[in-house]
C-alpha positions as semicolon CSV with decimal commas, in nm:
position;residue;x (nm);y (nm);z (nm)
1;M;-2,417;-2,711;-1,107
2;V;-2,364;-2,378;-1,280
3;D;-2,613;-2,269;-1,545
4;R;-2,368;-2,110;-1,792
5;E;-2,641;-1,938;-1,994
6;D;-2,791;-1,783;-1,680
7;L;-2,449;-1,667;-1,564
8;R;-2,368;-1,523;-1,907
9;S;-2,697;-1,331;-1,911
10;Q;-2,618;-1,191;-1,564
11;F;-2,281;-1,068;-1,692
12;V;-2,433;-0,913;-2,004
13;E;-2,706;-0,740;-1,804
14;A;-2,454;-0,602;-1,553
15;F;-2,192;-0,488;-1,805
16;E;-2,397;-0,383;-2,108
17;E;-2,443;-0,023;-1,990
18;A;-2,068;0,045;-1,981
19;D;-1,939;0,299;-2,230
20;Y;-1,771;0,075;-2,490
21;P;-1,498;0,046;-2,594
22;I;-1,360;-0,012;-2,243
23;S;-0,989;0,010;-2,173
24;S;-0,974;-0,111;-1,810
25;P;-1,186;-0,279;-1,543
26;M;-1,249;0,064;-1,392
27;D;-1,454;0,154;-1,702
28;L;-1,706;-0,110;-1,593
29;V;-1,767;0,010;-1,236
30;P;-2,016;0,289;-1,319
31;A;-2,232;0,040;-1,512
32;L;-2,259;-0,210;-1,227
33;P;-2,585;-0,191;-1,030
34;G;-2,407;-0,256;-0,699
35;G;-2,067;-0,120;-0,795
36;P;-1,771;-0,352;-0,729
37;S;-1,979;-0,554;-0,481
38;T;-2,232;-0,657;-0,751
39;K;-2,274;-1,033;-0,704
40;F;-2,311;-1,296;-0,974
41;E;-2,462;-1,630;-0,870
42;S;-2,563;-1,953;-1,039
43;G;-2,573;-2,296;-0,878
44;D;-2,265;-2,326;-0,658
45;F;-2,093;-2,029;-0,826
46;S;-2,095;-1,698;-0,640
47;M;-1,855;-1,411;-0,702
48;T;-1,857;-1,033;-0,674
49;A;-1,746;-0,810;-0,960
50;M;-1,433;-0,726;-0,758
51;E;-1,349;-1,097;-0,717
52;L;-1,427;-1,158;-1,083
53;N;-1,172;-0,895;-1,184
54;T;-0,895;-1,101;-1,019
55;K;-0,985;-1,403;-1,235
56;L;-0,980;-1,240;-1,578
57;N;-0,723;-1,351;-1,835
58;G;-0,843;-1,127;-2,117
59;E;-0,675;-0,827;-2,269
60;F;-0,827;-0,481;-2,265
61;P;-0,961;-0,295;-2,460
62;Y;-1,295;-0,456;-2,541
63;E;-1,516;-0,319;-2,816
64;S;-1,848;-0,467;-2,697
65;V;-2,019;-0,633;-2,404
66;D;-2,022;-0,964;-2,594
67;D;-1,644;-0,953;-2,650
68;F;-1,590;-0,885;-2,280
69;V;-1,836;-1,148;-2,155
70;D;-1,689;-1,408;-2,394
71;D;-1,350;-1,357;-2,228
72;V;-1,500;-1,359;-1,878
73;M;-1,670;-1,694;-1,946
74;A;-1,353;-1,839;-2,104
75;S;-1,140;-1,724;-1,809
76;L;-1,376;-1,884;-1,558
77;E;-1,391;-2,206;-1,759
78;D;-1,012;-2,219;-1,798
79;Q;-0,976;-2,197;-1,419
80;D;-1,246;-2,461;-1,361
81;L;-1,458;-2,209;-1,173
82;I;-1,765;-2,291;-1,382
């Protein structure tokens, strides 16, 4: 079972250092501790940042980390990944 709050906090921690507003996924790479291979895990959910990028339904630009993470969580929920 996925702990949504834990997963959300992982996303915020990984993406909060990006230089917002961001206009593309490439704007996030320098902020990631492990670059595109940064892994997010909770329960039976495990995905790298690169894999995560292929699942996003949101529209760039994003003005804040919370706006971005809200869309990430919604995209994963919409696809029944969490």
